[in-house]
PDB file of C-alpha atoms in Angstrom:
ATOM      1  CA  MET V   1       7.486  10.405  32.397  1.00 58.00           C
ATOM      2  CA  GLU V   2       7.752   9.562  36.104  1.00 68.00           C
ATOM      3  CA  PRO V   3       8.079   5.847  36.971  1.00 74.00           C
ATOM      4  CA  ARG V   4       4.739   5.925  38.779  1.00 79.00           C
ATOM      5  CA  GLU V   5       3.015   7.358  35.694  1.00 77.00           C
ATOM      6  CA  SER V   6       4.640   4.712  33.491  1.00 73.00           C
ATOM      7  CA  TRP V   7       3.408   1.878  35.698  1.00 81.00           C
ATOM      8  CA  ALA V   8      -0.066   3.433  35.831  1.00 81.00           C
ATOM      9  CA  ALA V   9      -0.184   3.600  32.023  1.00 75.00           C
ATOM     10  CA  LEU V  10       1.051   0.011  31.787  1.00 78.00           C
ATOM     11  CA  ALA V  11      -1.525  -1.366  34.206  1.00 84.00           C
ATOM     12  CA  ALA V  12      -4.431   0.741  32.917  1.00 83.00           C
ATOM     13  CA  GLY V  13      -3.741  -0.155  29.293  1.00 77.00           C
ATOM     14  CA  GLY V  14      -3.461  -3.838  30.103  1.00 80.00           C
ATOM     15  CA  VAL V  15      -6.632  -3.986  32.198  1.00 86.00           C
ATOM     16  CA  ALA V  16      -8.636  -2.080  29.579  1.00 83.00           C
ATOM     17  CA  GLY V  17      -7.348  -4.282  26.759  1.00 81.00           C
ATOM     18  CA  VAL V  18      -8.222  -7.536  28.507  1.00 87.00           C
ATOM     19  CA  CYS V  19     -11.735  -6.312  29.330  1.00 88.00           C
ATOM     20  CA  VAL V  20     -12.475  -5.262  25.751  1.00 87.00           C
ATOM     21  CA  ASP V  21     -11.010  -8.314  24.030  1.00 87.00           C
ATOM     22  CA  LEU V  22     -12.736 -10.902  26.192  1.00 89.00           C
ATOM     23  CA  ILE V  23     -16.128  -9.168  26.364  1.00 91.00           C
ATOM     24  CA  LEU V  24     -16.336  -8.556  22.610  1.00 92.00           C
ATOM     25  CA  PHE V  25     -14.660 -11.774  21.410  1.00 94.00           C
ATOM     26  CA  PRO V  26     -17.849 -13.298  19.893  1.00 95.00           C
ATOM     27  CA  LEU V  27     -18.281 -10.258  17.625  1.00 94.00           C
ATOM     28  CA  ASP V  28     -14.685 -10.597  16.497  1.00 94.00           C
ATOM     29  CA  THR V  29     -15.204 -14.271  15.647  1.00 96.00           C
ATOM     30  CA  VAL V  30     -18.274 -13.460  13.547  1.00 96.00           C
ATOM     31  CA  LYS V  31     -16.332 -10.738  11.720  1.00 95.00           C
ATOM     32  CA  THR V  32     -13.387 -13.036  10.983  1.00 95.00           C
ATOM     33  CA  ARG V  33     -15.641 -15.771   9.614  1.00 96.00           C
ATOM     34  CA  LEU V  34     -17.495 -13.294   7.401  1.00 96.00           C
ATOM     35  CA  GLN V  35     -14.140 -12.141   5.987  1.00 95.00           C
ATOM     36  CA  SER V  36     -12.627 -15.604   5.532  1.00 94.00           C
ATOM     37  CA  PRO V  37     -12.193 -16.852   1.936  1.00 91.00           C
ATOM     38  CA  GLN V  38     -14.232 -20.028   2.577  1.00 90.00           C
ATOM     39  CA  GLY V  39     -17.273 -18.065   3.720  1.00 91.00           C
ATOM     40  CA  PHE V  40     -19.088 -17.659   7.029  1.00 94.00           C
ATOM     41  CA  TRP V  41     -20.769 -21.064   7.345  1.00 94.00           C
ATOM     42  CA  LYS V  42     -17.805 -23.148   6.150  1.00 93.00           C
ATOM     43  CA  ALA V  43     -15.576 -21.236   8.562  1.00 93.00           C
ATOM     44  CA  GLY V  44     -17.767 -22.373  11.452  1.00 92.00           C
ATOM     45  CA  GLY V  45     -20.854 -20.179  11.396  1.00 93.00           C
ATOM     46  CA  PHE V  46     -21.969 -19.637  14.974  1.00 93.00           C
ATOM     47  CA  ARG V  47     -20.236 -22.804  16.232  1.00 92.00           C
ATOM     48  CA  GLY V  48     -17.343 -22.481  18.664  1.00 92.00           C
ATOM     49  CA  ILE V  49     -17.762 -18.741  18.958  1.00 94.00           C
ATOM     50  CA  TYR V  50     -14.942 -18.587  21.530  1.00 94.00           C
ATOM     51  CA  ALA V  51     -12.447 -20.548  19.405  1.00 93.00           C
ATOM     52  CA  GLY V  52      -9.063 -18.852  19.684  1.00 93.00           C
ATOM     53  CA  VAL V  53      -9.816 -17.060  22.938  1.00 93.00           C
ATOM     54  CA  PRO V  54      -6.692 -18.459  24.715  1.00 93.00           C
ATOM     55  CA  SER V  55      -4.484 -16.588  22.229  1.00 93.00           C
ATOM     56  CA  THR V  56      -6.375 -13.375  22.922  1.00 90.00           C
ATOM     57  CA  ALA V  57      -6.348 -13.897  26.684  1.00 88.00           C
ATOM     58  CA  ILE V  58      -2.562 -14.376  26.691  1.00 91.00           C
ATOM     59  CA  GLY V  59      -1.716 -11.565  24.282  1.00 89.00           C
ATOM     60  CA  SER V  60      -4.271  -8.951  25.297  1.00 86.00           C
ATOM     61  CA  PHE V  61      -2.614  -7.495  28.407  1.00 85.00           C
ATOM     62  CA  PRO V  62       0.947  -7.182  27.036  1.00 86.00           C
ATOM     63  CA  ASN V  63      -0.383  -5.876  23.710  1.00 84.00           C
ATOM     64  CA  ALA V  64      -2.506  -3.115  25.236  1.00 77.00           C
ATOM     65  CA  ALA V  65       0.113  -2.284  27.843  1.00 78.00           C
ATOM     66  CA  ALA V  66       2.855  -2.048  25.190  1.00 83.00           C
ATOM     67  CA  PHE V  67       0.775   0.436  23.207  1.00 82.00           C
ATOM     68  CA  PHE V  68      -0.024   2.737  26.081  1.00 77.00           C
ATOM     69  CA  ILE V  69       3.394   2.681  27.734  1.00 81.00           C
ATOM     70  CA  THR V  70       5.011   3.512  24.377  1.00 86.00           C
ATOM     71  CA  TYR V  71       2.358   6.129  23.614  1.00 84.00           C
ATOM     72  CA  GLU V  72       2.757   7.904  26.957  1.00 79.00           C
ATOM     73  CA  ASN V  73       6.570   7.819  26.884  1.00 85.00           C
ATOM     74  CA  VAL V  74       6.865   9.052  23.291  1.00 87.00           C
ATOM     75  CA  LYS V  75       4.327  11.805  23.963  1.00 83.00           C
ATOM     76  CA  SER V  76       6.270  12.900  27.050  1.00 82.00           C
ATOM     77  CA  VAL V  77       9.536  13.390  25.108  1.00 84.00           C
ATOM     78  CA  LEU V  78       8.010  15.206  22.150  1.00 79.00           C
ATOM     79  CA  PRO V  79       8.079  19.028  22.239  1.00 74.00           C
ATOM     80  CA  HIS V  80       5.119  20.582  24.036  1.00 66.00           C
ATOM     81  CA  GLY V  81       4.552  24.029  22.615  1.00 60.00           C
ATOM     82  CA  SER V  82       1.763  26.457  23.376  1.00 56.00           C
ATOM     83  CA  ALA V  83       0.575  26.251  19.767  1.00 57.00           C
ATOM     84  CA  SER V  84      -2.586  24.145  19.625  1.00 59.00           C
ATOM     85  CA  TYR V  85      -1.727  22.765  16.182  1.00 61.00           C
ATOM     86  CA  LEU V  86       1.096  20.731  17.728  1.00 65.00           C
ATOM     87  CA  THR V  87      -1.295  18.706  19.910  1.00 69.00           C
ATOM     88  CA  PRO V  88      -2.764  16.421  17.207  1.00 72.00           C
ATOM     89  CA  VAL V  89       0.679  15.984  15.614  1.00 77.00           C
ATOM     90  CA  THR V  90       2.157  14.941  18.952  1.00 79.00           C
ATOM     91  CA  HIS V  91      -0.685  12.515  19.500  1.00 79.00           C
ATOM     92  CA  MET V  92      -0.450  10.936  16.046  1.00 80.00           C
ATOM     93  CA  VAL V  93       3.321  10.414  16.277  1.00 84.00           C
ATOM     94  CA  ALA V  94       2.989   8.887  19.748  1.00 84.00           C
ATOM     95  CA  ALA V  95       0.051   6.687  18.680  1.00 82.00           C
ATOM     96  CA  SER V  96       1.869   5.463  15.565  1.00 84.00           C
ATOM     97  CA  SER V  97       4.919   4.574  17.639  1.00 88.00           C
ATOM     98  CA  GLY V  98       2.694   2.736  20.096  1.00 86.00           C
ATOM     99  CA  GLU V  99       1.060   0.723  17.315  1.00 85.00           C
ATOM    100  CA  VAL V 100       4.394  -0.316  15.771  1.00 88.00           C
ATOM    101  CA  VAL V 101       5.569  -1.662  19.136  1.00 90.00           C
ATOM    102  CA  ALA V 102       2.233  -3.197  20.149  1.00 88.00           C
ATOM    103  CA  CYS V 103       1.913  -5.029  16.822  1.00 89.00           C
ATOM    104  CA  LEU V 104       5.057  -7.001  17.642  1.00 92.00           C
ATOM    105  CA  ILE V 105       2.854  -8.719  20.238  1.00 90.00           C
ATOM    106  CA  ARG V 106      -0.547  -8.291  18.582  1.00 89.00           C
ATOM    107  CA  VAL V 107       0.217  -9.859  15.197  1.00 92.00           C
ATOM    108  CA  PRO V 108       1.359 -13.317  16.390  1.00 94.00           C
ATOM    109  CA  SER V 109      -1.633 -13.434  18.730  1.00 93.00           C
ATOM    110  CA  GLU V 110      -3.931 -12.327  15.899  1.00 92.00           C
ATOM    111  CA  VAL V 111      -2.569 -14.904  13.447  1.00 94.00           C
ATOM    112  CA  VAL V 112      -3.163 -17.793  15.859  1.00 95.00           C
ATOM    113  CA  LYS V 113      -6.533 -16.406  16.968  1.00 95.00           C
ATOM    114  CA  GLN V 114      -7.903 -15.948  13.432  1.00 94.00           C
ATOM    115  CA  ARG V 115      -6.761 -19.381  12.287  1.00 95.00           C
ATOM    116  CA  ALA V 116      -8.457 -20.893  15.333  1.00 95.00           C
ATOM    117  CA  GLN V 117     -11.628 -18.907  14.651  1.00 95.00           C
ATOM    118  CA  VAL V 118     -12.013 -20.432  11.181  1.00 94.00           C
ATOM    119  CA  SER V 119     -10.983 -23.915  12.418  1.00 91.00           C
ATOM    120  CA  PRO V 120     -13.025 -24.287  15.628  1.00 88.00           C
ATOM    121  CA  SER V 121     -12.226 -28.002  15.923  1.00 86.00           C
ATOM    122  CA  ALA V 122      -8.473 -27.334  16.244  1.00 89.00           C
ATOM    123  CA  SER V 123      -6.936 -26.189  19.527  1.00 91.00           C
ATOM    124  CA  THR V 124      -4.997 -22.952  19.849  1.00 92.00           C
ATOM    125  CA  PHE V 125      -1.819 -24.851  20.779  1.00 93.00           C
ATOM    126  CA  ARG V 126      -2.148 -27.131  17.760  1.00 94.00           C
ATOM    127  CA  ILE V 127      -2.510 -24.142  15.425  1.00 94.00           C
ATOM    128  CA  LEU V 128       0.491 -22.410  17.008  1.00 94.00           C
ATOM    129  CA  SER V 129       2.621 -25.565  16.665  1.00 95.00           C
ATOM    130  CA  HIS V 130       1.485 -26.126  13.075  1.00 93.00           C
ATOM    131  CA  THR V 131       2.325 -22.524  12.124  1.00 94.00           C
ATOM    132  CA  LEU V 132       5.784 -22.660  13.678  1.00 94.00           C
ATOM    133  CA  TYR V 133       6.570 -26.060  12.148  1.00 93.00           C
ATOM    134  CA  HIS V 134       5.498 -25.205   8.599  1.00 92.00           C
ATOM    135  CA  GLU V 135       6.269 -21.462   8.409  1.00 92.00           C
ATOM    136  CA  GLY V 136       8.665 -20.679  11.225  1.00 93.00           C
ATOM    137  CA  ILE V 137       8.560 -17.500  13.286  1.00 93.00           C
ATOM    138  CA  GLN V 138       7.875 -15.408  10.164  1.00 91.00           C
ATOM    139  CA  GLY V 139       4.544 -17.208   9.848  1.00 92.00           C
ATOM    140  CA  LEU V 140       3.436 -15.597  13.090  1.00 93.00           C
ATOM    141  CA  TYR V 141       4.197 -12.156  11.652  1.00 93.00           C
ATOM    142  CA  ARG V 142       2.288 -12.605   8.442  1.00 91.00           C
ATOM    143  CA  GLY V 143       0.130  -9.521   7.957  1.00 88.00           C
ATOM    144  CA  TYR V 144       2.303  -7.277  10.166  1.00 89.00           C
ATOM    145  CA  LYS V 145       2.414  -4.428   7.636  1.00 85.00           C
ATOM    146  CA  SER V 146      -1.317  -4.471   6.955  1.00 83.00           C
ATOM    147  CA  THR V 147      -2.054  -4.596  10.686  1.00 84.00           C
ATOM    148  CA  VAL V 148       0.185  -1.610  11.480  1.00 82.00           C
ATOM    149  CA  LEU V 149      -1.309   0.362   8.584  1.00 80.00           C
ATOM    150  CA  ARG V 150      -4.867  -0.437   9.677  1.00 76.00           C
ATOM    151  CA  GLU V 151      -4.214   0.425  13.317  1.00 73.00           C
ATOM    152  CA  ASP V 152      -2.389   3.677  12.519  1.00 68.00           C
ATOM    153  CA  LEU V 153      -5.283   4.897  10.391  1.00 68.00           C
ATOM    154  CA  TRP V 154      -7.866   4.632  13.154  1.00 58.00           C
ATOM    155  CA  SER V 155      -5.887   4.965  16.383  1.00 57.00           C
ATOM    156  CA  TRP V 156      -6.038   8.773  16.564  1.00 53.00           C
ATOM    157  CA  LYS V 157      -7.999  10.131  19.542  1.00 45.00           C
ATOM    158  CA  GLN V 158      -8.192  13.407  21.426  1.00 42.00           C
ATOM    159  CA  GLY V 159      -4.706  14.583  22.367  1.00 43.00           C
ATOM    160  CA  HIS V 160      -5.534  16.368  25.622  1.00 40.00           C
ATOM    161  CA  VAL V 161      -6.578  15.356  29.122  1.00 41.00           C
ATOM    162  CA  VAL V 162     -10.313  14.641  29.316  1.00 43.00           C
ATOM    163  CA  ASP V 163     -12.694  13.035  31.782  1.00 46.00           C
ATOM    164  CA  SER V 164     -13.207   9.286  31.511  1.00 47.00           C
ATOM    165  CA  TRP V 165     -16.792   9.664  30.228  1.00 44.00           C
ATOM    166  CA  GLN V 166     -15.580  12.036  27.503  1.00 47.00           C
ATOM    167  CA  SER V 167     -12.867   9.583  26.506  1.00 47.00           C
ATOM    168  CA  ALA V 168     -15.436   6.813  26.341  1.00 52.00           C
ATOM    169  CA  VAL V 169     -17.881   8.749  24.141  1.00 56.00           C
ATOM    170  CA  CYS V 170     -15.131  10.006  21.824  1.00 55.00           C
ATOM    171  CA  GLY V 171     -13.712   6.499  21.608  1.00 53.00           C
ATOM    172  CA  ALA V 172     -17.063   5.036  20.623  1.00 60.00           C
ATOM    173  CA  PHE V 173     -17.841   7.532  17.850  1.00 65.00           C
ATOM    174  CA  ALA V 174     -14.312   7.865  16.463  1.00 61.00           C
ATOM    175  CA  GLY V 175     -13.746   4.127  16.624  1.00 65.00           C
ATOM    176  CA  GLY V 176     -16.998   3.259  14.854  1.00 71.00           C
ATOM    177  CA  PHE V 177     -16.390   5.666  11.984  1.00 77.00           C
ATOM    178  CA  ALA V 178     -12.760   4.616  11.578  1.00 76.00           C
ATOM    179  CA  ALA V 179     -13.775   0.945  11.706  1.00 80.00           C
ATOM    180  CA  ALA V 180     -16.026   1.379   8.686  1.00 86.00           C
ATOM    181  CA  VAL V 181     -13.411   3.293   6.682  1.00 87.00           C
ATOM    182  CA  THR V 182     -10.604   0.821   7.378  1.00 87.00           C
ATOM    183  CA  THR V 183     -12.636  -2.376   6.870  1.00 92.00           C
ATOM    184  CA  PRO V 184     -11.014  -3.134   3.463  1.00 93.00           C
ATOM    185  CA  LEU V 185      -7.601  -3.136   5.161  1.00 90.00           C
ATOM    186  CA  ASP V 186      -8.963  -5.424   7.860  1.00 92.00           C
ATOM    187  CA  VAL V 187     -10.322  -7.826   5.222  1.00 95.00           C
ATOM    188  CA  ALA V 188      -6.940  -7.804   3.460  1.00 94.00           C
ATOM    189  CA  LYS V 189      -5.194  -8.507   6.778  1.00 93.00           C
ATOM    190  CA  THR V 190      -7.532 -11.437   7.464  1.00 94.00           C
ATOM    191  CA  ARG V 191      -6.986 -12.926   4.000  1.00 95.00           C
ATOM    192  CA  ILE V 192      -3.195 -12.578   4.331  1.00 94.00           C
ATOM    193  CA  MET V 193      -3.157 -14.234   7.753  1.00 94.00           C
ATOM    194  CA  LEU V 194      -5.424 -17.091   6.653  1.00 94.00           C
ATOM    195  CA  ALA V 195      -3.845 -17.668   3.222  1.00 91.00           C
ATOM    196  CA  LYS V 196      -2.222 -20.997   2.493  1.00 89.00           C
ATOM    197  CA  ALA V 197       1.544 -20.941   3.013  1.00 87.00           C
ATOM    198  CA  GLY V 198       3.359 -20.292  -0.257  1.00 86.00           C
ATOM    199  CA  SER V 199       0.368 -18.712  -1.988  1.00 90.00           C
ATOM    200  CA  ALA V 200       0.501 -15.250  -3.582  1.00 89.00           C
ATOM    201  CA  THR V 201      -1.710 -13.766  -0.855  1.00 91.00           C
ATOM    202  CA  ALA V 202       0.535 -15.167   1.881  1.00 90.00           C
ATOM    203  CA  ARG V 203       3.374 -12.937   0.672  1.00 88.00           C
ATOM    204  CA  GLY V 204       1.694 -10.061   2.499  1.00 87.00           C
ATOM    205  CA  ASN V 205       1.221  -7.603  -0.358  1.00 89.00           C
ATOM    206  CA  VAL V 206      -1.702  -5.479   0.855  1.00 90.00           C
ATOM    207  CA  LEU V 207      -2.518  -3.908  -2.526  1.00 92.00           C
ATOM    208  CA  ALA V 208      -2.451  -7.300  -4.248  1.00 93.00           C
ATOM    209  CA  ALA V 209      -4.768  -8.734  -1.602  1.00 92.00           C
ATOM    210  CA  LEU V 210      -7.186  -5.812  -1.987  1.00 93.00           C
ATOM    211  CA  GLY V 211      -7.086  -6.176  -5.770  1.00 94.00           C
ATOM    212  CA  GLY V 212      -7.837  -9.883  -5.576  1.00 94.00           C
ATOM    213  CA  ILE V 213     -10.807  -9.320  -3.282  1.00 94.00           C
ATOM    214  CA  TRP V 214     -12.155  -6.569  -5.563  1.00 95.00           C
ATOM    215  CA  ARG V 215     -11.891  -8.762  -8.661  1.00 94.00           C
ATOM    216  CA  THR V 216     -13.584 -11.796  -7.130  1.00 93.00           C
ATOM    217  CA  GLN V 217     -16.127 -10.278  -4.734  1.00 93.00           C
ATOM    218  CA  GLY V 218     -16.341  -6.585  -5.509  1.00 94.00           C
ATOM    219  CA  LEU V 219     -17.323  -3.929  -2.975  1.00 94.00           C
ATOM    220  CA  SER V 220     -19.207  -6.377  -0.766  1.00 94.00           C
ATOM    221  CA  GLY V 221     -16.027  -8.423  -0.361  1.00 94.00           C
ATOM    222  CA  LEU V 222     -13.972  -5.392   0.626  1.00 95.00           C
ATOM    223  CA  PHE V 223     -16.510  -4.497   3.314  1.00 96.00           C
ATOM    224  CA  ALA V 224     -17.203  -8.022   4.581  1.00 95.00           C
ATOM    225  CA  GLY V 225     -17.818  -8.008   8.326  1.00 94.00           C
ATOM    226  CA  VAL V 226     -18.235  -4.234   8.501  1.00 94.00           C
ATOM    227  CA  VAL V 227     -21.254  -4.387  10.845  1.00 94.00           C
ATOM    228  CA  PRO V 228     -19.741  -6.588  13.593  1.00 94.00           C
ATOM    229  CA  ARG V 229     -16.441  -4.703  13.168  1.00 91.00           C
ATOM    230  CA  MET V 230     -18.119  -1.329  13.694  1.00 89.00           C
ATOM    231  CA  ALA V 231     -20.098  -2.672  16.638  1.00 90.00           C
ATOM    232  CA  ALA V 232     -17.046  -4.230  18.286  1.00 88.00           C
ATOM    233  CA  ILE V 233     -14.787  -1.208  17.833  1.00 81.00           C
ATOM    234  CA  SER V 234     -17.470   1.298  18.865  1.00 80.00           C
ATOM    235  CA  LEU V 235     -18.193  -0.648  22.034  1.00 85.00           C
ATOM    236  CA  GLY V 236     -14.496  -1.383  22.422  1.00 81.00           C
ATOM    237  CA  GLY V 237     -13.596   2.290  22.179  1.00 73.00           C
ATOM    238  CA  PHE V 238     -16.175   3.094  24.822  1.00 76.00           C
ATOM    239  CA  ILE V 239     -15.014   0.353  27.187  1.00 82.00           C
ATOM    240  CA  PHE V 240     -11.278   0.683  26.480  1.00 78.00           C
ATOM    241  CA  LEU V 241     -10.766   4.420  26.799  1.00 76.00           C
ATOM    242  CA  GLY V 242     -13.219   4.794  29.663  1.00 79.00           C
ATOM    243  CA  THR V 243     -11.598   1.933  31.583  1.00 85.00           C
ATOM    244  CA  TYR V 244      -8.095   3.184  30.788  1.00 83.00           C
ATOM    245  CA  GLU V 245      -8.736   6.735  31.973  1.00 82.00           C
ATOM    246  CA  LYS V 246     -10.550   5.654  35.124  1.00 85.00           C
ATOM    247  CA  THR V 247      -7.967   3.001  36.051  1.00 86.00           C
ATOM    248  CA  ARG V 248      -5.101   5.422  35.445  1.00 84.00           C
ATOM    249  CA  GLN V 249      -6.753   8.081  37.582  1.00 85.00           C
ATOM    250  CA  LEU V 250      -7.240   5.585  40.415  1.00 88.00           C
ATOM    251  CA  LEU V 251      -3.580   4.513  40.265  1.00 86.00           C
ATOM    252  CA  LEU V 252      -2.116   8.034  40.248  1.00 79.00           C
TER     253      LEU V 252
END
């Protein structure tokens, strides 16, 4: 990939990510509180709906930019054959690589954000300090595996050049459907990130977390927050991919 294309991907991904995360933050807060073990109202209800937004504001640009710059670079070095069956494979490998790298930034930001969302009276800095003091740097990466797995399962999109409006529409429909399917993984990720340090759930075993939710809350527990999650990701897919494509086109 040419340097100019790399910088365009970096800037476009960052701008799109910031727009989506800040615009749709209230929906994300509602989803997190619905998924929290203490329940929606005890986690804050509709109070402090922007609790945790500093963590998102700081991490959003580098997170989105890291995904797209990795995605574009990996895609550019993979073999490009004339066979159409290679296109989705190339895309999925590049997207998975992008998610692994982006989650190095996303997970610490997500841990702090979600803990702030269910503790609206505590500041983001206080939660970050508390996590580092009691759990160390590994505390900020709790839920890394479940986050990567969740993101890889829904991050596939069209693997060819399309217009920005087509990207937006595809992003909305694909994102909404994938959001519903992967909600159990999202619930497990939330429970792992919010679990008390030293507890069984805090160890990060995704299957154990899913099993625990199934035993105590059943199907409704596994799909807690599915409506705001679908709404946020559908709208997010529309805004993100449309903004990314249009910004990248303007920069090139």
